[in-house]
XYZ file of C-alpha atoms in Angstrom:
199
model
C 91.448 -5.159 5.968
C 92.139 -1.500 5.191
C 89.269 0.939 4.759
C 88.619 1.887 1.150
C 89.256 5.481 0.133
C 87.393 7.697 -2.314
C 88.576 11.084 -3.544
C 85.514 13.311 -4.057
C 87.381 15.561 -6.484
C 88.136 15.637 -10.182
C 91.418 17.450 -9.524
C 94.285 15.722 -11.323
C 96.756 17.377 -8.928
C 95.026 16.034 -5.793
C 94.771 12.564 -7.330
C 98.459 12.701 -8.239
C 99.455 13.716 -4.687
C 97.554 10.763 -3.183
C 98.855 8.343 -5.806
C 102.457 9.503 -5.342
C 102.036 9.034 -1.578
C 101.249 5.361 -2.269
C 97.507 5.434 -1.535
C 94.964 3.237 -3.280
C 91.709 5.075 -3.907
C 88.819 5.569 -6.270
C 87.899 8.920 -7.835
C 84.237 9.942 -7.602
C 83.903 13.715 -8.090
C 81.248 15.419 -5.980
C 78.329 17.144 -7.687
C 78.197 20.335 -5.660
C 77.150 23.763 -6.951
C 80.009 25.695 -5.380
C 78.764 29.156 -6.335
C 75.281 28.475 -4.896
C 76.865 27.260 -1.644
C 79.210 30.229 -1.432
C 76.652 32.972 -2.100
C 74.828 32.959 1.271
C 78.149 32.530 3.065
C 79.617 35.574 1.305
C 76.510 37.606 2.112
C 76.838 36.500 5.724
C 80.444 37.727 5.865
C 82.136 34.303 5.948
C 85.923 34.345 5.680
C 87.743 32.689 2.747
C 88.976 29.922 5.076
C 85.418 29.243 6.301
C 84.222 29.013 2.701
C 87.020 26.574 1.785
C 86.160 24.375 4.781
C 82.431 24.378 3.995
C 83.046 23.460 0.346
C 85.390 20.596 1.305
C 82.761 19.366 3.772
C 79.963 19.578 1.192
C 81.980 17.578 -1.347
C 82.905 14.824 1.114
C 79.306 14.518 2.377
C 77.827 14.562 -1.143
C 79.807 11.477 -2.193
C 79.679 9.787 1.230
C 75.858 9.794 1.104
C 75.885 7.144 -1.645
C 79.136 5.328 -0.826
C 78.502 3.571 2.509
C 81.423 2.163 4.457
C 84.022 4.165 2.525
C 86.239 7.012 3.748
C 85.519 9.924 1.409
C 88.038 12.746 1.017
C 86.686 16.157 0.022
C 88.946 19.153 -0.566
C 88.724 22.746 -1.638
C 90.972 25.764 -1.969
C 90.125 29.451 -1.765
C 92.433 32.288 -2.783
C 92.261 35.454 -0.698
C 93.748 38.570 -2.309
C 93.430 41.840 -0.424
C 90.222 40.644 1.217
C 88.682 39.396 -2.036
C 87.924 35.742 -2.766
C 89.095 34.929 -6.276
C 87.811 32.114 -8.489
C 89.494 30.472 -11.489
C 90.128 32.942 -14.343
C 87.734 32.533 -17.282
C 90.357 32.938 -19.998
C 94.012 33.806 -20.549
C 93.250 37.526 -20.699
C 91.600 37.345 -17.255
C 94.552 35.283 -15.994
C 96.964 37.972 -17.172
C 94.963 40.731 -15.442
C 95.005 38.711 -12.238
C 98.766 38.143 -12.402
C 99.367 41.861 -13.058
C 97.335 42.604 -9.907
C 99.383 40.033 -7.940
C 102.709 41.543 -9.035
C 104.765 42.684 -6.035
C 102.032 41.673 -3.574
C 101.093 38.820 -1.228
C 98.043 36.558 -1.438
C 96.829 33.648 0.685
C 95.720 30.166 -0.279
C 93.377 28.399 2.147
C 93.286 24.650 1.505
C 90.698 22.595 3.351
C 90.271 18.847 3.512
C 87.436 16.862 5.044
C 86.900 13.116 5.474
C 83.373 11.733 5.702
C 82.180 8.211 6.540
C 78.588 7.042 6.108
C 77.329 10.584 5.627
C 79.085 12.056 8.674
C 82.165 14.259 8.931
C 84.796 12.301 10.858
C 87.770 14.649 10.433
C 88.684 17.967 8.845
C 91.454 20.525 8.808
C 92.512 23.664 7.001
C 95.949 25.003 6.148
C 96.999 28.418 4.849
C 99.993 29.472 2.756
C 101.143 33.047 2.125
C 102.633 33.604 -1.328
C 104.681 36.661 -2.226
C 104.694 37.408 -5.956
C 107.802 39.160 -7.266
C 107.573 42.214 -9.527
C 106.534 40.713 -12.870
C 107.645 42.319 -16.129
C 105.318 42.487 -19.112
C 107.821 40.453 -21.155
C 107.886 37.713 -18.514
C 104.082 37.557 -18.378
C 103.895 37.280 -22.184
C 106.302 34.338 -22.173
C 104.752 32.716 -19.097
C 101.215 32.759 -20.496
C 102.418 31.623 -23.917
C 104.369 28.679 -22.464
C 102.001 27.664 -19.662
C 98.896 28.055 -21.807
C 95.355 27.003 -20.918
C 96.549 24.775 -18.068
C 96.771 27.810 -15.789
C 92.985 28.267 -16.076
C 92.496 25.144 -13.956
C 94.133 26.940 -11.009
C 92.515 29.691 -8.971
C 95.821 31.588 -8.918
C 96.585 31.058 -12.634
C 99.730 29.076 -11.809
C 101.001 25.602 -11.012
C 103.751 25.794 -8.414
C 105.089 22.410 -9.516
C 105.915 23.770 -12.991
C 106.487 27.211 -14.585
C 104.413 28.933 -11.905
C 107.290 28.664 -9.429
C 108.939 31.536 -11.324
C 106.231 33.958 -10.163
C 107.353 34.001 -6.537
C 110.148 35.359 -4.389
C 108.860 33.932 -1.091
C 106.358 31.329 0.088
C 105.415 30.778 3.715
C 103.521 27.576 4.287
C 103.288 23.996 3.224
C 103.956 22.959 -0.393
C 100.952 20.609 -0.363
C 98.726 23.432 0.875
C 99.672 25.456 -2.202
C 98.793 22.458 -4.385
C 95.356 22.255 -2.745
C 95.580 19.330 -0.327
C 97.066 19.455 3.203
C 98.596 16.023 2.723
C 100.623 15.474 5.914
C 97.752 15.905 8.415
C 95.493 13.882 6.085
C 97.973 10.993 6.030
C 98.246 11.165 9.816
C 94.467 10.846 10.150
C 94.287 7.986 7.627
C 96.956 6.106 9.591
C 94.906 6.507 12.776
C 91.882 5.069 10.912
C 93.774 2.089 9.558
C 93.397 3.278 5.976
C 97.198 3.635 5.638
C 99.807 1.488 7.360
C 101.338 2.999 10.526
C-alpha cells in the first residue's frame, strides 16, 4: 500500500503541479507565521535560500505533527533581488513598482521543498533559478497589469510564468518547476524511493 501524501500548502500552483504529475494527495495548509520565523533569521544574516529552506521545513513539520503516518510536503519560495528578499506585493501599484525595478535586471528564485514524516524531516532540497527581465516599456506594463490583474499579487515576483508573465523575460536559467515554486523532479525521485509513487 502506497504512503499517503499531504501538501502543507494552500498554493493552487503547487497543488496543480502535483495533480498534473498524477499524484494523489490531500491539501492541509500549514499555519506558520512566516514573517515571525523570518525576522530572527534576517537579523542573523541568513541567506534567501536558507530562509526558503527553513520556511519549507516549518510548514512540513507543522502539519506532520498532527498527521501521523503521512508524508507531508512543505514548500516555500524566496525571491532575491540585488541582495534584498522580496515578499508578495501588497497591491497592483506595488507590483508595478517592483516590475519597473526588475526591468533590464536579473533576480533569483530559491524554491525549497521538505518532506516530513511523524514530525521528523526525512528529505529536503532547494533549487535556484536566475531570471533575466527584458527592458519593459511603460505601455507594456500598463497592458500587462491590466490583463493579468490581481492574480499577480499571489506571486512574490508579480508574475505567473505559465501565463502572461512569460512575456517579462528574455532569459531564464534553471528549472521551470523551480520558478513555479516546487522542485518537482527531485521530489518525485524521493517519493519513488519511499514507495509513495510507482517506480
